[in-house]
């Protein structure tokens, strides 16, 4: 049974391996260039000197670090679009591996032959799901480690690891996304017995769940913190890696009068010319950068549970397929 499963899916596996090799051929030289530039600019020492506190007094060292970060970002910002490609790679596993696993067998009628040759549905599913799942885990771990290494300098120099896209391609979550995509494809294939509709459902379903969790759930995994600071006082630390959810300027009554803005030191006549009025202060709501691994664990757990549920319902559905 294992040999038969390999024979059926070896072309897909070899094609995936070839795609990963091609991807590595792009990642390795660009990753080495980013790491070398990051070190040559002195950004590691510069950002280490700023520490990890959320707020810091504006100094020449802060301005220098921000300048070096902008210089690095200008040179390599185009690679952010490559990172977006990494975000969508997991869904391809669900579309091209998961969805055809059952749907193709049922569409072609070959499942009847297999299940009448001394191979039970449970045995067939365990071998199929188990082998494909094991291969997926190995490839996903290698992919996650490679992308995390590749993206690390750009993330550290710019928005931080909790930001959108950066969070999605680092740490544990890429493995969880990939397993979820595979399970969703298999589940779709047990309900829609045509391969193409199953692939479409897997694609749309993955996108909907990912966007919903990323936009609605992730910012609320833990209660966000807030900071208020006067114009010209301390400013957010660019090295902290905090994920700013909302910021602006509030007036003396606490009303948000300038969303998405921040004011510097007020002139002698006060801050009235900014539209904020006397007593205005800067405000922001954020998730601290040191919650990265906590958020990774929470989101990984969510997708592992969804994966387990989809596999369970896929097994139940297999019993009803004629």
PDB file of N, CA, C and O in Angstrom, residues 105-175:
ATOM      1  N   UNK A 105      -9.656   9.726  -6.974  1.00  0.00           N
ATOM      2  CA  UNK A 105      -9.996   8.295  -6.897  1.00  0.00           C
ATOM      3  C   UNK A 105     -11.487   8.079  -7.132  1.00  0.00           C
ATOM      4  O   UNK A 105     -11.893   7.178  -7.879  1.00  0.00           O
ATOM      5  N   UNK A 106     -12.323   8.933  -6.491  1.00  0.00           N
ATOM      6  CA  UNK A 106     -13.774   8.781  -6.622  1.00  0.00           C
ATOM      7  C   UNK A 106     -14.234   9.174  -8.025  1.00  0.00           C
ATOM      8  O   UNK A 106     -15.086   8.507  -8.624  1.00  0.00           O
ATOM      9  N   UNK A 107     -13.655  10.252  -8.556  1.00  0.00           N
ATOM     10  CA  UNK A 107     -14.040  10.709  -9.891  1.00  0.00           C
ATOM     11  C   UNK A 107     -13.732   9.652 -10.949  1.00  0.00           C
ATOM     12  O   UNK A 107     -14.515   9.439 -11.884  1.00  0.00           O
ATOM     13  N   UNK A 108     -12.611   8.966 -10.800  1.00  0.00           N
ATOM     14  CA  UNK A 108     -12.215   7.956 -11.776  1.00  0.00           C
ATOM     15  C   UNK A 108     -12.753   6.564 -11.441  1.00  0.00           C
ATOM     16  O   UNK A 108     -12.609   5.640 -12.243  1.00  0.00           O
ATOM     17  N   UNK A 109     -13.350   6.410 -10.246  1.00  0.00           N
ATOM     18  CA  UNK A 109     -13.924   5.132  -9.848  1.00  0.00           C
ATOM     19  C   UNK A 109     -12.917   4.112  -9.371  1.00  0.00           C
ATOM     20  O   UNK A 109     -13.288   2.962  -9.102  1.00  0.00           O
ATOM     21  N   UNK A 110     -11.656   4.499  -9.213  1.00  0.00           N
ATOM     22  CA  UNK A 110     -10.627   3.529  -8.808  1.00  0.00           C
ATOM     23  C   UNK A 110     -10.730   3.157  -7.336  1.00  0.00           C
ATOM     24  O   UNK A 110     -10.141   2.154  -6.913  1.00  0.00           O
ATOM     25  N   UNK A 111     -11.462   3.956  -6.543  1.00  0.00           N
ATOM     26  CA  UNK A 111     -11.595   3.630  -5.123  1.00  0.00           C
ATOM     27  C   UNK A 111     -12.319   2.304  -4.917  1.00  0.00           C
ATOM     28  O   UNK A 111     -12.039   1.578  -3.961  1.00  0.00           O
ATOM     29  N   UNK A 112     -13.248   1.958  -5.822  1.00  0.00           N
ATOM     30  CA  UNK A 112     -13.987   0.702  -5.684  1.00  0.00           C
ATOM     31  C   UNK A 112     -13.059  -0.494  -5.842  1.00  0.00           C
ATOM     32  O   UNK A 112     -13.177  -1.501  -5.132  1.00  0.00           O
ATOM     33  N   UNK A 113     -12.121  -0.394  -6.757  1.00  0.00           N
ATOM     34  CA  UNK A 113     -11.168  -1.479  -6.961  1.00  0.00           C
ATOM     35  C   UNK A 113     -10.275  -1.663  -5.744  1.00  0.00           C
ATOM     36  O   UNK A 113     -10.059  -2.789  -5.279  1.00  0.00           O
ATOM     37  N   UNK A 114      -9.780  -0.555  -5.203  1.00  0.00           N
ATOM     38  CA  UNK A 114      -8.876  -0.650  -4.052  1.00  0.00           C
ATOM     39  C   UNK A 114      -9.593  -1.221  -2.844  1.00  0.00           C
ATOM     40  O   UNK A 114      -9.075  -2.107  -2.160  1.00  0.00           O
ATOM     41  N   UNK A 115     -10.804  -0.753  -2.571  1.00  0.00           N
ATOM     42  CA  UNK A 115     -11.495  -1.155  -1.358  1.00  0.00           C
ATOM     43  C   UNK A 115     -12.107  -2.556  -1.459  1.00  0.00           C
ATOM     44  O   UNK A 115     -12.640  -3.071  -0.481  1.00  0.00           O
ATOM     45  N   UNK A 116     -12.046  -3.175  -2.615  1.00  0.00           N
ATOM     46  CA  UNK A 116     -12.536  -4.565  -2.750  1.00  0.00           C
ATOM     47  C   UNK A 116     -11.384  -5.543  -2.923  1.00  0.00           C
ATOM     48  O   UNK A 116     -11.613  -6.709  -3.246  1.00  0.00           O
ATOM     49  N   UNK A 117     -10.149  -5.082  -2.707  1.00  0.00           N
ATOM     50  CA  UNK A 117      -8.982  -5.949  -2.863  1.00  0.00           C
ATOM     51  C   UNK A 117      -8.324  -6.257  -1.516  1.00  0.00           C
ATOM     52  O   UNK A 117      -7.116  -6.412  -1.419  1.00  0.00           O
ATOM     53  N   UNK A 118      -9.133  -6.343  -0.476  1.00  0.00           N
ATOM     54  CA  UNK A 118      -8.598  -6.669   0.840  1.00  0.00           C
ATOM     55  C   UNK A 118      -8.023  -5.481   1.583  1.00  0.00           C
ATOM     56  O   UNK A 118      -7.430  -5.652   2.645  1.00  0.00           O
ATOM     57  N   UNK A 119      -8.201  -4.298   1.036  1.00  0.00           N
ATOM     58  CA  UNK A 119      -7.730  -3.082   1.705  1.00  0.00           C
ATOM     59  C   UNK A 119      -8.956  -2.315   2.207  1.00  0.00           C
ATOM     60  O   UNK A 119      -9.772  -1.863   1.401  1.00  0.00           O
ATOM     61  N   UNK A 120      -9.075  -2.193   3.517  1.00  0.00           N
ATOM     62  CA  UNK A 120     -10.231  -1.490   4.072  1.00  0.00           C
ATOM     63  C   UNK A 120     -10.100   0.019   3.841  1.00  0.00           C
ATOM     64  O   UNK A 120      -9.005   0.540   3.589  1.00  0.00           O
ATOM     65  N   UNK A 121     -11.213   0.695   3.950  1.00  0.00           N
ATOM     66  CA  UNK A 121     -11.188   2.153   3.789  1.00  0.00           C
ATOM     67  C   UNK A 121     -10.293   2.804   4.848  1.00  0.00           C
ATOM     68  O   UNK A 121      -9.557   3.746   4.551  1.00  0.00           O
ATOM     69  N   UNK A 122     -10.375   2.291   6.071  1.00  0.00           N
ATOM     70  CA  UNK A 122      -9.572   2.854   7.147  1.00  0.00           C
ATOM     71  C   UNK A 122      -8.086   2.656   6.877  1.00  0.00           C
ATOM     72  O   UNK A 122      -7.284   3.592   7.028  1.00  0.00           O
ATOM     73  N   UNK A 123      -7.718   1.441   6.462  1.00  0.00           N
ATOM     74  CA  UNK A 123      -6.312   1.160   6.151  1.00  0.00           C
ATOM     75  C   UNK A 123      -5.834   2.044   4.997  1.00  0.00           C
ATOM     76  O   UNK A 123      -4.749   2.643   5.053  1.00  0.00           O
ATOM     77  N   UNK A 124      -6.645   2.146   3.976  1.00  0.00           N
ATOM     78  CA  UNK A 124      -6.295   2.976   2.811  1.00  0.00           C
ATOM     79  C   UNK A 124      -6.085   4.431   3.228  1.00  0.00           C
ATOM     80  O   UNK A 124      -5.101   5.071   2.846  1.00  0.00           O
ATOM     81  N   UNK A 125      -7.013   4.943   4.039  1.00  0.00           N
ATOM     82  CA  UNK A 125      -6.927   6.343   4.445  1.00  0.00           C
ATOM     83  C   UNK A 125      -5.735   6.586   5.360  1.00  0.00           C
ATOM     84  O   UNK A 125      -5.041   7.596   5.231  1.00  0.00           O
ATOM     85  N   UNK A 126      -5.479   5.673   6.292  1.00  0.00           N
ATOM     86  CA  UNK A 126      -4.351   5.851   7.209  1.00  0.00           C
ATOM     87  C   UNK A 126      -3.022   5.897   6.458  1.00  0.00           C
ATOM     88  O   UNK A 126      -2.161   6.729   6.754  1.00  0.00           O
ATOM     89  N   UNK A 127      -2.864   5.001   5.488  1.00  0.00           N
ATOM     90  CA  UNK A 127      -1.616   4.981   4.726  1.00  0.00           C
ATOM     91  C   UNK A 127      -1.503   6.226   3.859  1.00  0.00           C
ATOM     92  O   UNK A 127      -0.466   6.903   3.835  1.00  0.00           O
ATOM     93  N   UNK A 128      -2.580   6.547   3.157  1.00  0.00           N
ATOM     94  CA  UNK A 128      -2.562   7.718   2.270  1.00  0.00           C
ATOM     95  C   UNK A 128      -2.320   9.004   3.054  1.00  0.00           C
ATOM     96  O   UNK A 128      -1.414   9.792   2.731  1.00  0.00           O
ATOM     97  N   UNK A 129      -3.149   9.229   4.064  1.00  0.00           N
ATOM     98  CA  UNK A 129      -3.033  10.459   4.836  1.00  0.00           C
ATOM     99  C   UNK A 129      -1.716  10.509   5.597  1.00  0.00           C
ATOM    100  O   UNK A 129      -1.062  11.548   5.677  1.00  0.00           O
ATOM    101  N   UNK A 130      -1.327   9.363   6.169  1.00  0.00           N
ATOM    102  CA  UNK A 130      -0.115   9.325   6.977  1.00  0.00           C
ATOM    103  C   UNK A 130       1.141   9.596   6.171  1.00  0.00           C
ATOM    104  O   UNK A 130       1.990  10.408   6.568  1.00  0.00           O
ATOM    105  N   UNK A 131       1.269   8.944   5.021  1.00  0.00           N
ATOM    106  CA  UNK A 131       2.464   9.125   4.201  1.00  0.00           C
ATOM    107  C   UNK A 131       2.542  10.539   3.653  1.00  0.00           C
ATOM    108  O   UNK A 131       3.595  11.197   3.719  1.00  0.00           O
ATOM    109  N   UNK A 132       1.430  11.008   3.125  1.00  0.00           N
ATOM    110  CA  UNK A 132       1.421  12.360   2.562  1.00  0.00           C
ATOM    111  C   UNK A 132       1.624  13.408   3.660  1.00  0.00           C
ATOM    112  O   UNK A 132       2.338  14.393   3.461  1.00  0.00           O
ATOM    113  N   UNK A 133       1.037  13.166   4.831  1.00  0.00           N
ATOM    114  CA  UNK A 133       1.213  14.095   5.939  1.00  0.00           C
ATOM    115  C   UNK A 133       2.649  14.133   6.426  1.00  0.00           C
ATOM    116  O   UNK A 133       3.179  15.209   6.734  1.00  0.00           O
ATOM    117  N   UNK A 134       3.304  12.970   6.496  1.00  0.00           N
ATOM    118  CA  UNK A 134       4.694  12.924   6.951  1.00  0.00           C
ATOM    119  C   UNK A 134       5.614  13.665   5.981  1.00  0.00           C
ATOM    120  O   UNK A 134       6.500  14.422   6.397  1.00  0.00           O
ATOM    121  N   UNK A 135       5.407  13.450   4.688  1.00  0.00           N
ATOM    122  CA  UNK A 135       6.221  14.159   3.683  1.00  0.00           C
ATOM    123  C   UNK A 135       5.987  15.659   3.780  1.00  0.00           C
ATOM    124  O   UNK A 135       6.925  16.467   3.702  1.00  0.00           O
ATOM    125  N   UNK A 136       4.729  16.037   3.977  1.00  0.00           N
ATOM    126  CA  UNK A 136       4.392  17.462   4.081  1.00  0.00           C
ATOM    127  C   UNK A 136       5.064  18.109   5.277  1.00  0.00           C
ATOM    128  O   UNK A 136       5.588  19.230   5.186  1.00  0.00           O
ATOM    129  N   UNK A 137       5.077  17.424   6.419  1.00  0.00           N
ATOM    130  CA  UNK A 137       5.704  17.965   7.626  1.00  0.00           C
ATOM    131  C   UNK A 137       7.194  18.198   7.411  1.00  0.00           C
ATOM    132  O   UNK A 137       7.736  19.255   7.748  1.00  0.00           O
ATOM    133  N   UNK A 138       7.868  17.211   6.817  1.00  0.00           N
ATOM    134  CA  UNK A 138       9.314  17.336   6.588  1.00  0.00           C
ATOM    135  C   UNK A 138       9.614  18.520   5.664  1.00  0.00           C
ATOM    136  O   UNK A 138      10.500  19.342   5.941  1.00  0.00           O
ATOM    137  N   UNK A 139       8.886  18.601   4.554  1.00  0.00           N
ATOM    138  CA  UNK A 139       9.117  19.689   3.605  1.00  0.00           C
ATOM    139  C   UNK A 139       8.756  21.037   4.216  1.00  0.00           C
ATOM    140  O   UNK A 139       9.456  22.038   4.000  1.00  0.00           O
ATOM    141  N   UNK A 140       7.670  21.091   5.001  1.00  0.00           N
ATOM    142  CA  UNK A 140       7.235  22.355   5.595  1.00  0.00           C
ATOM    143  C   UNK A 140       8.232  22.851   6.634  1.00  0.00           C
ATOM    144  O   UNK A 140       8.482  24.057   6.742  1.00  0.00           O
ATOM    145  N   UNK A 141       8.815  21.942   7.412  1.00  0.00           N
ATOM    146  CA  UNK A 141       9.812  22.347   8.403  1.00  0.00           C
ATOM    147  C   UNK A 141      11.042  22.926   7.706  1.00  0.00           C
ATOM    148  O   UNK A 141      11.569  23.978   8.103  1.00  0.00           O
ATOM    149  N   UNK A 142      11.506  22.249   6.651  1.00  0.00           N
ATOM    150  CA  UNK A 142      12.642  22.774   5.899  1.00  0.00           C
ATOM    151  C   UNK A 142      12.346  24.128   5.293  1.00  0.00           C
ATOM    152  O   UNK A 142      13.177  25.046   5.333  1.00  0.00           O
ATOM    153  N   UNK A 143      11.143  24.272   4.765  1.00  0.00           N
ATOM    154  CA  UNK A 143      10.725  25.546   4.165  1.00  0.00           C
ATOM    155  C   UNK A 143      10.661  26.648   5.214  1.00  0.00           C
ATOM    156  O   UNK A 143      11.143  27.763   5.010  1.00  0.00           O
ATOM    157  N   UNK A 144      10.089  26.340   6.384  1.00  0.00           N
ATOM    158  CA  UNK A 144       9.940  27.343   7.441  1.00  0.00           C
ATOM    159  C   UNK A 144      11.304  27.798   7.960  1.00  0.00           C
ATOM    160  O   UNK A 144      11.518  29.000   8.187  1.00  0.00           O
ATOM    161  N   UNK A 145      12.221  26.861   8.148  1.00  0.00           N
ATOM    162  CA  UNK A 145      13.557  27.229   8.627  1.00  0.00           C
ATOM    163  C   UNK A 145      14.282  28.099   7.603  1.00  0.00           C
ATOM    164  O   UNK A 145      14.928  29.096   7.962  1.00  0.00           O
ATOM    165  N   UNK A 146      14.172  27.730   6.334  1.00  0.00           N
ATOM    166  CA  UNK A 146      14.846  28.490   5.287  1.00  0.00           C
ATOM    167  C   UNK A 146      14.307  29.896   5.147  1.00  0.00           C
ATOM    168  O   UNK A 146      15.075  30.871   5.061  1.00  0.00           O
ATOM    169  N   UNK A 147      12.990  30.037   5.160  1.00  0.00           N
ATOM    170  CA  UNK A 147      12.380  31.357   4.998  1.00  0.00           C
ATOM    171  C   UNK A 147      12.641  32.231   6.222  1.00  0.00           C
ATOM    172  O   UNK A 147      12.874  33.435   6.098  1.00  0.00           O
ATOM    173  N   UNK A 148      12.610  31.637   7.421  1.00  0.00           N
ATOM    174  CA  UNK A 148      12.897  32.411   8.629  1.00  0.00           C
ATOM    175  C   UNK A 148      14.308  32.984   8.574  1.00  0.00           C
ATOM    176  O   UNK A 148      14.520  34.155   8.932  1.00  0.00           O
ATOM    177  N   UNK A 149      15.262  32.179   8.157  1.00  0.00           N
ATOM    178  CA  UNK A 149      16.641  32.676   8.031  1.00  0.00           C
ATOM    179  C   UNK A 149      16.727  33.767   6.967  1.00  0.00           C
ATOM    180  O   UNK A 149      17.349  34.804   7.169  1.00  0.00           O
ATOM    181  N   UNK A 150      16.066  33.562   5.852  1.00  0.00           N
ATOM    182  CA  UNK A 150      16.152  34.493   4.720  1.00  0.00           C
ATOM    183  C   UNK A 150      15.555  35.850   5.076  1.00  0.00           C
ATOM    184  O   UNK A 150      16.101  36.895   4.759  1.00  0.00           O
ATOM    185  N   UNK A 151      14.422  35.839   5.779  1.00  0.00           N
ATOM    186  CA  UNK A 151      13.656  37.062   6.009  1.00  0.00           C
ATOM    187  C   UNK A 151      14.113  37.833   7.247  1.00  0.00           C
ATOM    188  O   UNK A 151      13.731  38.991   7.435  1.00  0.00           O
ATOM    189  N   UNK A 152      14.919  37.212   8.096  1.00  0.00           N
ATOM    190  CA  UNK A 152      15.250  37.795   9.391  1.00  0.00           C
ATOM    191  C   UNK A 152      15.870  39.197   9.316  1.00  0.00           C
ATOM    192  O   UNK A 152      15.447  40.093  10.051  1.00  0.00           O
ATOM    193  N   UNK A 153      16.859  39.472   8.452  1.00  0.00           N
ATOM    194  CA  UNK A 153      17.418  40.829   8.437  1.00  0.00           C
ATOM    195  C   UNK A 153      16.403  41.897   8.042  1.00  0.00           C
ATOM    196  O   UNK A 153      16.355  42.974   8.646  1.00  0.00           O
ATOM    197  N   UNK A 154      15.577  41.605   7.041  1.00  0.00           N
ATOM    198  CA  UNK A 154      14.603  42.590   6.575  1.00  0.00           C
ATOM    199  C   UNK A 154      13.552  42.861   7.634  1.00  0.00           C
ATOM    200  O   UNK A 154      13.128  44.005   7.842  1.00  0.00           O
ATOM    201  N   UNK A 155      13.120  41.804   8.334  1.00  0.00           N
ATOM    202  CA  UNK A 155      12.125  41.971   9.393  1.00  0.00           C
ATOM    203  C   UNK A 155      12.693  42.784  10.546  1.00  0.00           C
ATOM    204  O   UNK A 155      12.055  43.703  11.063  1.00  0.00           O
ATOM    205  N   UNK A 156      13.911  42.466  10.954  1.00  0.00           N
ATOM    206  CA  UNK A 156      14.524  43.152  12.089  1.00  0.00           C
ATOM    207  C   UNK A 156      14.768  44.623  11.785  1.00  0.00           C
ATOM    208  O   UNK A 156      14.628  45.485  12.665  1.00  0.00           O
ATOM    209  N   UNK A 157      15.110  44.923  10.559  1.00  0.00           N
ATOM    210  CA  UNK A 157      15.423  46.311  10.190  1.00  0.00           C
ATOM    211  C   UNK A 157      14.189  47.152   9.948  1.00  0.00           C
ATOM    212  O   UNK A 157      14.288  48.387   9.909  1.00  0.00           O
ATOM    213  N   UNK A 158      13.013  46.522   9.794  1.00  0.00           N
ATOM    214  CA  UNK A 158      11.821  47.299   9.427  1.00  0.00           C
ATOM    215  C   UNK A 158      10.714  47.169  10.462  1.00  0.00           C
ATOM    216  O   UNK A 158      10.760  47.788  11.517  1.00  0.00           O
ATOM    217  N   UNK A 159       9.729  46.336  10.181  1.00  0.00           N
ATOM    218  CA  UNK A 159       8.483  46.379  10.948  1.00  0.00           C
ATOM    219  C   UNK A 159       8.434  45.471  12.163  1.00  0.00           C
ATOM    220  O   UNK A 159       7.550  45.623  12.999  1.00  0.00           O
ATOM    221  N   UNK A 160       9.337  44.507  12.290  1.00  0.00           N
ATOM    222  CA  UNK A 160       9.278  43.585  13.412  1.00  0.00           C
ATOM    223  C   UNK A 160       8.582  42.281  13.058  1.00  0.00           C
ATOM    224  O   UNK A 160       7.835  42.190  12.084  1.00  0.00           O
ATOM    225  N   UNK A 161       8.799  41.255  13.883  1.00  0.00           N
ATOM    226  CA  UNK A 161       8.328  39.901  13.559  1.00  0.00           C
ATOM    227  C   UNK A 161       6.832  39.703  13.711  1.00  0.00           C
ATOM    228  O   UNK A 161       6.284  38.736  13.191  1.00  0.00           O
ATOM    229  N   UNK A 162       6.148  40.587  14.441  1.00  0.00           N
ATOM    230  CA  UNK A 162       4.709  40.418  14.630  1.00  0.00           C
ATOM    231  C   UNK A 162       3.881  41.033  13.503  1.00  0.00           C
ATOM    232  O   UNK A 162       2.675  40.810  13.440  1.00  0.00           O
ATOM    233  N   UNK A 163       4.501  41.778  12.633  1.00  0.00           N
ATOM    234  CA  UNK A 163       3.770  42.451  11.558  1.00  0.00           C
ATOM    235  C   UNK A 163       3.224  41.440  10.559  1.00  0.00           C
ATOM    236  O   UNK A 163       3.706  40.308  10.453  1.00  0.00           O
ATOM    237  N   UNK A 164       2.198  41.869   9.821  1.00  0.00           N
ATOM    238  CA  UNK A 164       1.636  41.021   8.776  1.00  0.00           C
ATOM    239  C   UNK A 164       2.722  40.633   7.782  1.00  0.00           C
ATOM    240  O   UNK A 164       3.634  41.397   7.502  1.00  0.00           O
ATOM    241  N   UNK A 165       2.617  39.460   7.210  1.00  0.00           N
ATOM    242  CA  UNK A 165       3.568  38.844   6.290  1.00  0.00           C
ATOM    243  C   UNK A 165       4.785  38.330   7.055  1.00  0.00           C
ATOM    244  O   UNK A 165       5.133  37.150   6.949  1.00  0.00           O
ATOM    245  N   UNK A 166       5.438  39.177   7.841  1.00  0.00           N
ATOM    246  CA  UNK A 166       6.610  38.734   8.593  1.00  0.00           C
ATOM    247  C   UNK A 166       6.238  37.604   9.547  1.00  0.00           C
ATOM    248  O   UNK A 166       6.944  36.586   9.633  1.00  0.00           O
ATOM    249  N   UNK A 167       5.145  37.754  10.269  1.00  0.00           N
ATOM    250  CA  UNK A 167       4.703  36.717  11.207  1.00  0.00           C
ATOM    251  C   UNK A 167       4.339  35.431  10.475  1.00  0.00           C
ATOM    252  O   UNK A 167       4.592  34.328  10.962  1.00  0.00           O
ATOM    253  N   UNK A 168       3.760  35.564   9.290  1.00  0.00           N
ATOM    254  CA  UNK A 168       3.196  34.421   8.577  1.00  0.00           C
ATOM    255  C   UNK A 168       4.236  33.494   7.961  1.00  0.00           C
ATOM    256  O   UNK A 168       3.900  32.359   7.583  1.00  0.00           O
ATOM    257  N   UNK A 169       5.457  33.958   7.792  1.00  0.00           N
ATOM    258  CA  UNK A 169       6.459  33.135   7.103  1.00  0.00           C
ATOM    259  C   UNK A 169       7.607  32.735   8.024  1.00  0.00           C
ATOM    260  O   UNK A 169       8.609  32.201   7.560  1.00  0.00           O
ATOM    261  N   UNK A 170       7.465  32.971   9.318  1.00  0.00           N
ATOM    262  CA  UNK A 170       8.533  32.648  10.258  1.00  0.00           C
ATOM    263  C   UNK A 170       8.015  31.736  11.364  1.00  0.00           C
ATOM    264  O   UNK A 170       6.816  31.645  11.608  1.00  0.00           O
ATOM    265  N   UNK A 171       8.933  31.087  12.043  1.00  0.00           N
ATOM    266  CA  UNK A 171       8.586  30.303  13.212  1.00  0.00           C
ATOM    267  C   UNK A 171       7.839  29.025  12.904  1.00  0.00           C
ATOM    268  O   UNK A 171       8.120  28.317  11.935  1.00  0.00           O
ATOM    269  N   UNK A 172       6.812  28.731  13.733  1.00  0.00           N
ATOM    270  CA  UNK A 172       6.073  27.475  13.655  1.00  0.00           C
ATOM    271  C   UNK A 172       4.885  27.525  12.712  1.00  0.00           C
ATOM    272  O   UNK A 172       4.476  26.489  12.172  1.00  0.00           O
ATOM    273  N   UNK A 173       4.314  28.708  12.533  1.00  0.00           N
ATOM    274  CA  UNK A 173       3.024  28.778  11.844  1.00  0.00           C
ATOM    275  C   UNK A 173       3.053  28.311  10.385  1.00  0.00           C
ATOM    276  O   UNK A 173       2.044  27.763   9.914  1.00  0.00           O
ATOM    277  N   UNK A 174       4.153  28.479   9.619  1.00  0.00           N
ATOM    278  CA  UNK A 174       4.104  27.969   8.245  1.00  0.00           C
ATOM    279  C   UNK A 174       3.851  26.464   8.179  1.00  0.00           C
ATOM    280  O   UNK A 174       3.171  25.982   7.262  1.00  0.00           O
ATOM    281  N   UNK A 175       4.381  25.718   9.162  1.00  0.00           N
ATOM    282  CA  UNK A 175       4.138  24.264   9.198  1.00  0.00           C
ATOM    283  C   UNK A 175       2.666  23.994   9.478  1.00  0.00           C
ATOM    284  O   UNK A 175       2.033  23.137   8.840  1.00  0.00           O
TER     285      UNK A 175
END
